[in-house]
Short mmCIF file of C-alpha atoms in Angstrom, two decimals:
data_model
loop_
_atom_site.label_atom_id
_atom_site.label_comp_id
_atom_site.label_asym_id
_atom_site.label_seq_id
_atom_site.Cartn_x
_atom_site.Cartn_y
_atom_site.Cartn_z
CA UNK I 1033 -30.36 70.52 -100.25
CA UNK I 1034 -32.63 72.18 -97.71
CA UNK I 1035 -30.78 72.36 -94.40
CA UNK I 1036 -33.78 73.60 -92.44
CA UNK I 1037 -36.52 71.22 -93.58
CA UNK I 1038 -39.09 71.06 -90.80
CA UNK I 1039 -40.51 67.74 -89.75
CA UNK I 1040 -43.97 67.35 -91.30
CA UNK I 1041 -46.85 67.28 -88.82
CA UNK I 1042 -44.78 68.60 -85.95
CA UNK I 1043 -46.67 70.78 -83.48
CA UNK I 1044 -44.69 73.38 -81.61
CA UNK I 1045 -44.67 73.01 -77.83
CA UNK I 1046 -46.08 76.07 -76.05
CA UNK I 1047 -43.64 78.14 -74.07
CA UNK I 1048 -43.81 77.86 -70.32
CA UNK I 1049 -41.86 78.76 -67.24
CA UNK I 1050 -38.56 79.22 -69.11
CA UNK I 1051 -39.82 82.32 -70.92
CA UNK I 1052 -41.05 83.86 -67.69
CA UNK I 1053 -37.64 83.19 -66.12
CA UNK I 1054 -35.85 84.73 -69.10
CA UNK I 1055 -37.97 87.86 -68.82
CA UNK I 1056 -37.07 88.13 -65.11
CA UNK I 1057 -33.30 87.88 -65.70
CA UNK I 1058 -32.62 91.61 -66.32
CA UNK I 1059 -34.35 92.45 -63.01
CA UNK I 1060 -32.46 89.71 -61.19
CA UNK I 1061 -29.13 90.92 -62.59
CA UNK I 1062 -29.90 94.51 -61.63
CA UNK I 1063 -31.00 93.47 -58.14
CA UNK I 1064 -27.90 91.31 -57.86
CA UNK I 1065 -25.82 94.47 -58.02
CA UNK I 1066 -28.12 97.02 -56.38
CA UNK I 1067 -28.96 95.10 -53.21
CA UNK I 1068 -25.37 94.18 -52.20
CA UNK I 1069 -24.29 97.73 -53.03
CA UNK I 1070 -27.05 99.16 -50.84
CA UNK I 1071 -26.15 96.81 -47.98
CA UNK I 1072 -22.47 97.74 -48.35
CA UNK I 1073 -23.45 101.40 -48.15
CA UNK I 1074 -25.52 100.68 -45.05
CA UNK I 1075 -22.51 98.96 -43.49
CA UNK I 1076 -20.69 102.27 -43.42
CA UNK I 1077 -23.35 103.58 -41.05
CA UNK I 1078 -23.53 100.44 -38.91
CA UNK I 1079 -19.79 99.80 -38.47
CA UNK I 1080 -18.87 102.82 -36.36
CA UNK I 1081 -17.53 101.17 -33.18
CA UNK I 1082 -13.82 100.80 -32.50
CA UNK I 1083 -10.66 102.39 -33.80
CA UNK I 1084 -10.26 103.77 -37.30
CA UNK I 1085 -8.24 100.73 -38.37
CA UNK I 1086 -10.84 98.29 -37.02
CA UNK I 1087 -13.68 100.16 -38.74
CA UNK I 1088 -11.78 100.23 -42.05
CA UNK I 1089 -10.99 96.51 -41.75
CA UNK I 1090 -14.62 95.61 -40.98
CA UNK I 1091 -15.95 97.72 -43.85
CA UNK I 1092 -13.41 96.32 -46.31
CA UNK I 1093 -14.21 92.74 -45.25
CA UNK I 1094 -17.93 93.40 -45.62
CA UNK I 1095 -17.37 94.98 -49.06
CA UNK I 1096 -15.52 91.85 -50.20
CA UNK I 1097 -18.39 89.68 -48.96
CA UNK I 1098 -20.93 91.83 -50.82
CA UNK I 1099 -18.79 91.73 -53.98
CA UNK I 1100 -18.67 87.93 -53.71
CA UNK I 1101 -22.44 87.84 -53.23
CA UNK I 1102 -22.98 90.00 -56.33
CA UNK I 1103 -20.69 87.77 -58.42
CA UNK I 1104 -22.49 84.67 -57.09
CA UNK I 1105 -25.92 86.11 -57.99
CA UNK I 1106 -24.73 87.03 -61.50
CA UNK I 1107 -23.22 83.58 -62.03
CA UNK I 1108 -26.37 81.83 -60.82
CA UNK I 1109 -28.63 84.06 -62.94
CA UNK I 1110 -26.55 83.53 -66.07
CA UNK I 1111 -26.53 79.76 -65.47
CA UNK I 1112 -30.33 79.75 -65.15
CA UNK I 1113 -30.58 81.91 -68.29
CA UNK I 1114 -28.45 79.46 -70.28
CA UNK I 1115 -30.68 76.60 -69.10
CA UNK I 1116 -33.80 78.54 -70.10
CA UNK I 1117 -32.36 79.26 -73.54
CA UNK I 1118 -31.58 75.56 -74.04
CA UNK I 1119 -35.14 74.58 -73.07
CA UNK I 1120 -36.54 77.32 -75.30
CA UNK I 1121 -34.52 76.06 -78.26
CA UNK I 1122 -35.51 72.46 -77.60
CA UNK I 1123 -39.19 73.44 -77.70
CA UNK I 1124 -38.72 74.97 -81.15
CA UNK I 1125 -39.66 73.27 -84.40
CA UNK I 1126 -38.27 69.83 -85.19
CA UNK I 1127 -36.11 69.41 -88.27
CA UNK I 1128 -35.58 66.39 -90.50
CA UNK I 1129 -32.04 65.11 -90.54
CA UNK I 1130 -30.56 63.84 -93.80
CA UNK I 1131 -30.05 60.11 -93.91
CA UNK I 1132 -26.48 58.87 -94.02
CA UNK I 1133 -26.08 55.56 -95.76
CA UNK I 1134 -23.70 53.24 -93.96
CA UNK I 1135 -22.24 50.56 -96.20
CA UNK I 1136 -22.29 47.79 -93.61
CA UNK I 1137 -25.54 48.62 -91.83
CA UNK I 1138 -27.41 45.58 -93.18
CA UNK I 1139 -24.47 43.17 -93.02
CA UNK I 1140 -22.06 44.07 -90.21
CA UNK I 1141 -18.56 42.67 -90.44
CA UNK I 1142 -17.75 39.93 -87.99
#
């Protein structure tokens, strides 16, 4: 039995936007970490007004927001990547499924 028998006469669909998106994902993931980290570093220069406790609280709050943003970007990018992989697989070659004979297919029981 040949499990991977391709459908005769099937023409493969050309790849499109999903492949371009998949190729962009490493850059998006890197930017999803680098940009919030750079903004968090910049916050240490900007938040310099107030007492030491207020400055530490503001910086820590901003760091948590940037960490949440980085996790959100990674989650969104991985979700898009999974969708692109599914579309890429669906555009692959078609395969013939083996027929399964059902005993009552011609004469269903009443």
